Each structure stands twice: as C-alpha cells, then as structure tokens.
mmCIF file of C-alpha atoms in Angstrom:
data_model
loop_
_atom_site.group_PDB
_atom_site.id
_atom_site.type_symbol
_atom_site.label_atom_id
_atom_site.label_comp_id
_atom_site.label_asym_id
_atom_site.label_seq_id
_atom_site.Cartn_x
_atom_site.Cartn_y
_atom_site.Cartn_z
ATOM 1 C CA MET A 1 -22.682 50.773 -12.754
ATOM 2 C CA THR A 2 -20.675 47.438 -12.445
ATOM 3 C CA ALA A 3 -22.243 44.429 -13.868
ATOM 4 C CA PRO A 4 -22.789 41.731 -11.421
ATOM 5 C CA LEU A 5 -20.660 38.501 -11.338
ATOM 6 C CA ALA A 6 -22.182 35.656 -13.183
ATOM 7 C CA ALA A 7 -23.715 33.325 -10.611
ATOM 8 C CA LEU A 8 -22.135 29.764 -10.426
ATOM 9 C CA PRO A 9 -24.422 27.010 -11.591
ATOM 10 C CA ARG A 10 -26.542 25.418 -8.762
ATOM 11 C CA ASP A 11 -25.154 22.197 -7.299
ATOM 12 C CA ASP A 12 -27.914 19.931 -6.579
ATOM 13 C CA ARG A 13 -25.890 16.930 -5.699
ATOM 14 C CA ALA A 14 -26.754 15.553 -2.298
ATOM 15 C CA ALA A 15 -24.240 16.020 0.575
ATOM 16 C CA VAL A 16 -23.175 12.435 0.533
ATOM 17 C CA ASP A 17 -22.439 12.612 -3.120
ATOM 18 C CA LYS A 18 -20.420 15.697 -2.319
ATOM 19 C CA ALA A 19 -18.575 13.745 0.483
ATOM 20 C CA ILE A 20 -17.729 10.833 -1.905
ATOM 21 C CA SER A 21 -16.525 13.026 -4.658
ATOM 22 C CA LEU A 22 -14.132 14.545 -2.199
ATOM 23 C CA LEU A 23 -13.129 11.016 -0.968
ATOM 24 C CA ILE A 24 -12.453 9.770 -4.542
ATOM 25 C CA ALA A 25 -10.304 12.821 -5.021
ATOM 26 C CA LEU A 26 -8.382 12.205 -1.881
ATOM 27 C CA GLY A 27 -8.023 8.722 -3.039
ATOM 28 C CA GLU A 28 -6.063 9.477 -5.903
ATOM 29 C CA ARG A 29 -3.055 10.462 -3.904
ATOM 30 C CA THR A 30 -3.910 8.218 -0.890
ATOM 31 C CA SER A 31 -0.840 8.961 1.348
ATOM 32 C CA SER A 32 0.262 12.482 0.632
ATOM 33 C CA GLY A 33 -1.902 15.423 1.493
ATOM 34 C CA VAL A 34 -3.944 17.520 -0.963
ATOM 35 C CA GLY A 35 -5.147 21.200 -0.541
ATOM 36 C CA VAL A 36 -8.880 22.347 -0.469
ATOM 37 C CA SER A 37 -8.413 24.157 -3.507
ATOM 38 C CA GLU A 38 -7.207 21.214 -5.668
ATOM 39 C CA LEU A 39 -9.646 18.778 -4.049
ATOM 40 C CA ALA A 40 -12.550 21.242 -4.956
ATOM 41 C CA ARG A 41 -11.270 21.443 -8.484
ATOM 42 C CA ARG A 42 -10.889 17.539 -8.619
ATOM 43 C CA ALA A 43 -14.618 16.980 -6.944
ATOM 44 C CA GLN A 44 -16.150 19.918 -9.177
ATOM 45 C CA LEU A 45 -17.125 21.671 -5.922
ATOM 46 C CA SER A 46 -16.840 25.352 -4.767
ATOM 47 C CA LYS A 47 -13.917 25.949 -2.680
ATOM 48 C CA SER A 48 -16.406 26.961 0.222
ATOM 49 C CA THR A 49 -18.571 23.641 -0.156
ATOM 50 C CA ALA A 50 -15.366 21.544 -0.167
ATOM 51 C CA HIS A 51 -14.277 23.347 3.078
ATOM 52 C CA ARG A 52 -17.318 22.652 4.773
ATOM 53 C CA VAL A 53 -18.023 18.937 3.758
ATOM 54 C CA LEU A 54 -14.119 18.170 4.425
ATOM 55 C CA GLY A 55 -14.799 19.548 8.118
ATOM 56 C CA MET A 56 -17.581 17.276 8.530
ATOM 57 C CA LEU A 57 -15.494 14.187 7.120
ATOM 58 C CA GLU A 58 -12.799 15.247 9.522
ATOM 59 C CA ARG A 59 -14.895 15.444 12.581
ATOM 60 C CA ASN A 60 -15.974 11.856 11.567
ATOM 61 C CA GLY A 61 -12.345 10.591 11.238
ATOM 62 C CA VAL A 62 -12.944 9.742 7.847
ATOM 63 C CA VAL A 63 -10.079 12.241 6.788
ATOM 64 C CA GLU A 64 -7.584 13.785 8.628
ATOM 65 C CA ARG A 65 -5.873 17.178 8.370
ATOM 66 C CA ILE A 66 -1.843 17.604 7.551
ATOM 67 C CA GLY A 67 -1.286 21.486 8.091
ATOM 68 C CA THR A 68 -3.441 22.982 5.369
ATOM 69 C CA ASP A 69 -3.823 19.567 3.525
ATOM 70 C CA TYR A 70 -5.817 16.759 3.890
ATOM 71 C CA ARG A 71 -5.686 12.974 3.429
ATOM 72 C CA LEU A 72 -7.817 9.919 4.022
ATOM 73 C CA GLY A 73 -8.301 9.039 7.679
ATOM 74 C CA GLU A 74 -7.659 5.958 9.743
ATOM 75 C CA ARG A 75 -11.457 5.019 9.935
ATOM 76 C CA LEU A 76 -11.744 4.295 6.326
ATOM 77 C CA HIS A 77 -8.957 1.715 6.834
ATOM 78 C CA HIS A 78 -10.954 0.151 9.702
ATOM 79 C CA LEU A 79 -14.097 0.245 7.524
ATOM 80 C CA GLY A 80 -12.110 -1.265 4.545
ATOM 81 C CA ARG A 81 -10.553 -4.139 6.092
ATOM 82 C CA ALA A 82 -13.727 -6.256 5.242
ATOM 83 C CA VAL A 83 -13.316 -5.388 1.825
ATOM 84 C CA TYR A 84 -9.874 -5.520 0.680
ATOM 85 C CA ALA A 85 -7.616 -8.408 0.329
ATOM 86 C CA PRO A 86 -9.336 -11.173 2.159
ATOM 87 C CA GLY A 87 -7.377 -13.118 4.934
ATOM 88 C CA SER A 88 -4.713 -9.885 4.849
ATOM 89 C CA GLU A 89 -4.842 -9.811 8.679
ATOM 90 C CA ALA A 90 -3.643 -13.540 8.883
ATOM 91 C CA VAL A 91 -0.869 -12.830 6.622
ATOM 92 C CA ARG A 92 0.233 -9.938 8.459
ATOM 93 C CA ASP A 93 0.255 -11.837 11.826
ATOM 94 C CA LEU A 94 2.190 -14.709 10.452
ATOM 95 C CA LEU A 95 4.742 -12.536 8.492
ATOM 96 C CA LEU A 96 5.508 -9.742 10.826
ATOM 97 C CA PRO A 97 8.592 -11.639 12.493
ATOM 98 C CA TYR A 98 10.007 -11.945 8.852
ATOM 99 C CA LEU A 99 9.364 -8.016 8.494
ATOM 100 C CA ALA A 100 11.311 -7.318 11.687
ATOM 101 C CA ASP A 101 14.205 -9.713 10.717
ATOM 102 C CA LEU A 102 14.434 -7.771 7.353
ATOM 103 C CA TYR A 103 14.247 -4.458 9.429
ATOM 104 C CA GLU A 104 17.106 -5.629 11.825
ATOM 105 C CA ALA A 105 19.248 -6.619 8.846
ATOM 106 C CA THR A 106 19.027 -3.378 7.088
ATOM 107 C CA ARG A 107 17.813 -0.706 9.590
ATOM 108 C CA GLU A 108 15.916 0.881 6.502
ATOM 109 C CA THR A 109 12.267 1.255 6.160
ATOM 110 C CA VAL A 110 10.376 -1.863 5.405
ATOM 111 C CA HIS A 111 7.180 -2.976 4.171
ATOM 112 C CA LEU A 112 4.640 -6.091 4.071
ATOM 113 C CA SER A 113 2.125 -5.921 1.161
ATOM 114 C CA VAL A 114 -0.309 -7.871 -0.541
ATOM 115 C CA LEU A 115 -2.142 -7.681 -3.749
ATOM 116 C CA HIS A 116 -5.730 -6.373 -4.239
ATOM 117 C CA ASP A 117 -7.094 -6.087 -7.794
ATOM 118 C CA ALA A 118 -4.754 -3.382 -9.419
ATOM 119 C CA HIS A 119 -3.255 -2.146 -6.180
ATOM 120 C CA VAL A 120 -1.331 -3.119 -3.231
ATOM 121 C CA VAL A 121 -2.249 -2.917 0.315
ATOM 122 C CA TYR A 122 0.158 -2.255 2.848
ATOM 123 C CA LEU A 123 -0.318 -4.324 6.027
ATOM 124 C CA ALA A 124 2.717 -3.232 8.002
ATOM 125 C CA LYS A 125 5.534 -0.762 8.079
ATOM 126 C CA LEU A 126 8.833 -0.375 10.062
ATOM 127 C CA TYR A 127 10.416 2.959 9.651
ATOM 128 C CA GLY A 128 14.135 3.156 9.143
ATOM 129 C CA HIS A 129 16.743 5.249 11.098
ATOM 130 C CA ARG A 130 16.827 7.701 8.067
ATOM 131 C CA SER A 131 14.073 9.650 6.671
ATOM 132 C CA ALA A 132 12.942 8.956 3.164
ATOM 133 C CA PRO A 133 10.150 10.142 0.893
ATOM 134 C CA VAL A 134 8.051 7.054 1.291
ATOM 135 C CA PRO A 135 4.157 7.798 0.664
ATOM 136 C CA SER A 136 3.099 4.293 1.936
ATOM 137 C CA ARG A 137 0.936 3.938 5.182
ATOM 138 C CA ILE A 138 -0.653 0.973 6.911
ATOM 139 C CA GLY A 139 -3.956 0.169 5.188
ATOM 140 C CA GLY A 140 -3.269 2.421 2.141
ATOM 141 C CA ARG A 141 -3.053 1.512 -1.367
ATOM 142 C CA LEU A 142 -0.738 2.239 -4.171
ATOM 143 C CA PRO A 143 -0.834 1.188 -7.858
ATOM 144 C CA ALA A 144 0.691 -2.350 -8.450
ATOM 145 C CA HIS A 145 2.364 -1.459 -11.695
ATOM 146 C CA ALA A 146 4.232 1.551 -10.375
ATOM 147 C CA THR A 147 5.611 -0.099 -7.085
ATOM 148 C CA ALA A 148 8.192 -2.738 -6.444
ATOM 149 C CA VAL A 149 5.987 -4.828 -4.306
ATOM 150 C CA GLY A 150 3.322 -4.650 -6.862
ATOM 151 C CA LYS A 151 5.428 -5.687 -9.719
ATOM 152 C CA VAL A 152 6.851 -8.590 -7.768
ATOM 153 C CA LEU A 153 3.424 -9.869 -6.750
ATOM 154 C CA LEU A 154 2.114 -9.526 -10.496
ATOM 155 C CA ALA A 155 5.168 -11.141 -11.882
ATOM 156 C CA TYR A 156 4.193 -14.551 -9.929
ATOM 157 C CA ASP A 157 0.566 -14.141 -10.560
ATOM 158 C CA SER A 158 -0.434 -14.415 -14.106
ATOM 159 C CA ARG A 159 -4.339 -13.721 -13.776
ATOM 160 C CA ALA A 160 -3.459 -10.655 -11.723
ATOM 161 C CA ALA A 161 -0.859 -9.427 -14.382
ATOM 162 C CA GLU A 162 -3.334 -10.029 -17.125
ATOM 163 C CA GLN A 163 -6.269 -8.304 -15.568
ATOM 164 C CA VAL A 164 -3.660 -5.211 -14.720
ATOM 165 C CA ALA A 165 -2.525 -5.049 -18.059
ATOM 166 C CA THR A 166 -6.109 -4.404 -19.658
ATOM 167 C CA GLU A 167 -6.472 -1.422 -17.615
ATOM 168 C CA THR A 168 -5.013 2.122 -18.017
ATOM 169 C CA LEU A 169 -1.419 2.166 -16.540
ATOM 170 C CA ALA A 170 -1.296 5.683 -15.108
ATOM 171 C CA ARG A 171 2.002 7.429 -15.355
ATOM 172 C CA PHE A 172 3.168 9.058 -12.112
ATOM 173 C CA THR A 173 6.711 10.047 -13.106
ATOM 174 C CA PRO A 174 8.993 9.815 -16.342
ATOM 175 C CA HIS A 175 9.841 6.272 -15.154
ATOM 176 C CA THR A 176 6.577 4.854 -14.537
ATOM 177 C CA ILE A 177 5.761 1.746 -16.875
ATOM 178 C CA SER A 178 2.689 2.740 -18.888
ATOM 179 C CA THR A 179 2.189 0.137 -21.644
ATOM 180 C CA PRO A 180 1.442 -3.430 -21.198
ATOM 181 C CA ASP A 181 4.419 -4.265 -23.481
ATOM 182 C CA GLU A 182 6.689 -2.565 -20.927
ATOM 183 C CA LEU A 183 5.042 -4.062 -18.000
ATOM 184 C CA ALA A 184 5.183 -7.725 -19.655
ATOM 185 C CA ALA A 185 8.945 -7.172 -20.043
ATOM 186 C CA GLU A 186 9.580 -6.011 -16.684
ATOM 187 C CA LEU A 187 7.699 -8.978 -15.167
ATOM 188 C CA ASP A 188 9.765 -11.459 -17.254
ATOM 189 C CA ARG A 189 13.057 -9.791 -15.704
ATOM 190 C CA ILE A 190 11.415 -10.092 -12.367
ATOM 191 C CA ARG A 191 10.858 -13.703 -12.793
ATOM 192 C CA CYS A 192 14.458 -14.330 -13.818
ATOM 193 C CA THR A 193 15.982 -12.399 -10.871
ATOM 194 C CA GLY A 194 13.376 -12.929 -8.020
ATOM 195 C CA VAL A 195 13.482 -9.317 -6.993
ATOM 196 C CA ALA A 196 11.701 -6.132 -8.372
ATOM 197 C CA PHE A 197 12.927 -2.605 -8.233
ATOM 198 C CA ASP A 198 11.180 0.964 -8.120
ATOM 199 C CA ASP A 199 13.431 3.569 -9.499
ATOM 200 C CA GLU A 200 11.570 6.642 -8.858
ATOM 201 C CA GLU A 201 8.581 5.201 -10.887
ATOM 202 C CA TYR A 202 5.815 6.230 -8.293
ATOM 203 C CA GLN A 203 7.411 9.269 -6.526
ATOM 204 C CA PRO A 204 10.494 11.148 -7.540
ATOM 205 C CA GLY A 205 13.376 10.630 -4.823
ATOM 206 C CA LEU A 206 12.038 7.188 -4.112
ATOM 207 C CA VAL A 207 13.614 3.747 -4.664
ATOM 208 C CA CYS A 208 12.377 0.541 -3.486
ATOM 209 C CA VAL A 209 13.401 -3.128 -3.859
ATOM 210 C CA ALA A 210 10.820 -6.084 -3.198
ATOM 211 C CA ALA A 211 10.848 -9.950 -3.142
ATOM 212 C CA PRO A 212 7.749 -12.326 -2.997
ATOM 213 C CA VAL A 213 6.753 -14.703 -0.220
ATOM 214 C CA GLN A 214 5.443 -17.829 -1.942
ATOM 215 C CA ASP A 215 3.337 -20.717 -0.974
ATOM 216 C CA ARG A 216 4.090 -24.356 -1.967
ATOM 217 C CA GLY A 217 2.731 -23.854 -5.335
ATOM 218 C CA GLY A 218 4.739 -20.684 -6.098
ATOM 219 C CA LEU A 219 1.700 -18.282 -5.818
ATOM 220 C CA PRO A 220 2.756 -15.248 -4.184
ATOM 221 C CA VAL A 221 1.325 -14.775 -0.603
ATOM 222 C CA ALA A 222 2.758 -11.203 0.192
ATOM 223 C CA ALA A 223 5.742 -9.193 -0.567
ATOM 224 C CA LEU A 224 8.542 -7.816 1.480
ATOM 225 C CA SER A 225 10.229 -4.630 0.275
ATOM 226 C CA ILE A 226 12.741 -2.031 1.494
ATOM 227 C CA ALA A 227 12.380 1.601 0.561
ATOM 228 C CA GLY A 228 14.637 4.609 0.841
ATOM 229 C CA GLN A 229 15.796 7.770 -1.045
ATOM 230 C CA THR A 230 17.378 7.971 -4.237
ATOM 231 C CA GLY A 231 21.273 8.413 -3.918
ATOM 232 C CA ARG A 232 21.317 7.145 -0.284
ATOM 233 C CA THR A 233 19.781 3.824 -0.376
ATOM 234 C CA ASP A 234 21.369 1.098 -2.330
ATOM 235 C CA THR A 235 18.577 -1.155 -3.675
ATOM 236 C CA ARG A 236 20.835 -3.388 -5.519
ATOM 237 C CA ARG A 237 22.975 -4.195 -2.596
ATOM 238 C CA LEU A 238 19.876 -4.605 -0.421
ATOM 239 C CA SER A 239 18.082 -6.814 -2.908
ATOM 240 C CA ALA A 240 20.198 -10.017 -1.573
ATOM 241 C CA GLU A 241 18.824 -9.169 2.069
ATOM 242 C CA VAL A 242 15.038 -8.925 0.899
ATOM 243 C CA ARG A 243 15.416 -12.143 -1.283
ATOM 244 C CA ARG A 244 16.914 -13.982 1.679
ATOM 245 C CA VAL A 245 14.227 -13.244 4.126
ATOM 246 C CA ALA A 246 11.613 -13.371 1.490
ATOM 247 C CA ALA A 247 12.919 -17.060 0.983
ATOM 248 C CA GLU A 248 13.159 -17.812 4.641
ATOM 249 C CA ALA A 249 9.316 -16.745 4.953
ATOM 250 C CA SER A 250 8.252 -18.942 1.920
ATOM 251 C CA ARG A 251 9.898 -21.969 3.332
ATOM 252 C CA ALA A 252 8.055 -21.408 6.802
ATOM 253 C CA TRP A 253 4.675 -20.347 5.312
ATOM 254 C CA PRO A 254 3.199 -23.579 4.811
ATOM 255 C CA MET A 255 4.006 -24.730 8.197
ATOM 256 C CA ARG A 256 2.882 -21.559 9.953
ATOM 257 C CA ALA A 257 -0.318 -21.079 8.130
ATOM 258 C CA GLY A 258 -1.223 -24.831 8.481
ATOM 259 C CA ARG A 259 -0.749 -24.419 12.087
ATOM 260 C CA ARG A 260 -2.837 -21.363 12.411
ATOM 261 C CA GLN A 261 -5.706 -22.927 10.422
ATOM 262 C CA SER A 262 -5.458 -26.200 12.797
ATOM 263 C CA SER A 263 -5.698 -24.040 15.806
ATOM 264 C CA CYS A 264 -8.742 -22.286 14.528
ATOM 265 C CA ARG A 265 -10.321 -25.581 13.892
ATOM 266 C CA VAL A 266 -9.702 -27.181 17.214
ATOM 267 C CA GLU A 267 -10.345 -24.309 19.386
ATOM 268 C CA ALA A 268 -13.285 -23.025 17.367
ATOM 269 C CA GLN A 269 -14.327 -20.699 20.276
ATOM 270 C CA PRO A 270 -13.029 -17.138 21.220
ATOM 271 C CA SER A 271 -9.783 -18.818 22.139
ATOM 272 C CA CYS A 272 -8.540 -18.563 18.433
ATOM 273 C CA PRO A 273 -7.054 -14.971 18.977
ATOM 274 C CA GLY A 274 -7.819 -12.074 16.350
ATOM 275 C CA PRO A 275 -5.511 -9.288 15.805
ATOM 276 C CA GLY A 276 -4.574 -6.661 18.074
ATOM 277 C CA PRO A 277 -1.800 -4.618 19.906
ATOM 278 C CA GLY A 278 -1.216 -7.891 22.022
ATOM 279 C CA ARG A 279 -0.688 -10.105 19.057
ATOM 280 C CA ASP A 280 1.316 -7.665 17.094
ATOM 281 C CA ALA A 281 3.606 -7.338 19.958
ATOM 282 C CA GLU A 282 3.954 -10.998 20.246
ATOM 283 C CA HIS A 283 4.866 -11.320 16.397
ATOM 284 C CA MET A 284 6.968 -8.646 16.220
ATOM 285 C CA GLY A 285 9.354 -10.686 18.705
ATOM 286 C CA ARG A 286 12.537 -12.515 17.057
ATOM 287 C CA ARG A 287 11.726 -16.313 16.097
#
C-alpha cells in the first residue's frame, strides 16, 4: 500500500496577511511581471492559495495580470500618492514641459523622477520611437543606487546619500553598485560631470543617462533621464541634451514654483487647480 503524502503544515495566517505577503513579493520587482509559482515561493504560500488571493487582488485592481504573470496595479499607485514624495504632483505639473522638450530633442524614452527614501518614484514617462527594455512605470519605484536618476539625485542630496549608504545595496546585475565606497566614488564623479549613467546596473540591456533639476540652493527637485537599449542608445552623446534641458528647468524652477504658490495663496478656493488630464495636456504643450 502506498504511503500517504505528508500533509503541508497548516497556514494560520489571516487572508489579509497572505495578501500583503504577495504584494511585498511583487514589490521586489515592481515593473516586471512575476509568475504564480515564484510569488508563492517568495510569500511562503501554497500555489493554490497564492492563485486564489491574487485573483481577489486582481478583481480589486490592486494587481494586474500580464499573460500568466502578475504585477502591482494602478490602484496601489493612487493609494500611495498620499504617502510617497510629498509635493510630487506639483513637481510633475511644473516640469512636464521640460520632459516634453527632452523628448522632442531626442525622440528617446524619457522620465521625470523624484527621490523618496532609498528609491526613485517615476512621476512621468514619454515613450520613444524605438522599443527599449525599460522597467519603469508611472508611480513605480526603483532602487536609487541602481538607477541613473537615483544616483544623480543622491549626488546632490548628502543626507539622502548617507542614509542610502547605511542600507543594504542590493545587486541586480554584475554592474550594480553594491558597497558604500563604490557609491561614494560614483557620486563624486557625478558631481564633477553633472550627469549620471546607468550601464546595465538595474537590468541587462538597459542604459540610461540623467541630470538633476535643482533649486536656488542647489538641492535636487527632480531628475530628467533618457533610457534606451544597450548598443543602440548612445547615452554619452545624449548626455549633453539631458544636461541642457535640466539646466533650463533649474533656471526656471524658482519662478514657476513661486508663481504656483502665489496663485494657491491668492485664490485659496477650488480655483487653484489640481492635477488631472486637462492640466497634464496643458503642461505638455511647448513653453
């Protein structure tokens, strides 16, 4: 007689704990999809339980399916806007015209990002004419130490850089910076040149170049970047364009930010418009 299979240990975690475990597992690779088997392994759930909980999360818009894989959904982005990068919507509205300028000058995939703790948050993205393996998505996060936008923001924010250096620097590819000394040396180089490069440091086949938008005191407000495919996108050549546009945005930032603050103080009613499709379209126009 065949011996019965050993029963799996009972999982007494509440449904909400299982859901959060899956969301955390998905958050480890925010932009790319992950299969059910891998998610179940990361969350320490049975595959059938993971599949059932993922279905519930998908119905509520918290995760979305890409073929047979899953990734975090748009509803989490909307819920998280009150948590990450305070003031980021105002930054997005004021700097979108410069992102459009960068796109017009290069026709490559371009990003507008801000720093939040040890990560960068992508506020806006315009897709280039040529497809590229770019994992970013609006509202998504990537580790600052492994991205061009993150490194250029850290280079001009010493407090943030010190904080990131105390944390574990995860290695994503053989090219990822993974020690505090390597990071410090890289940030020194960035301050000398004014631009940061990502040479397949987060994802194989992906290269990026970024420059900071700074306030009058030299602190970074946001970063503009260009991303493309290794061997096809010359980030060294494109660095002049991203530096030029970021410098223009930096010069205009005090006036634009001051004008917005004055408008909000004077009007103080619903007439100080919030972000939305209409405002996005307005700001996407050329200055």
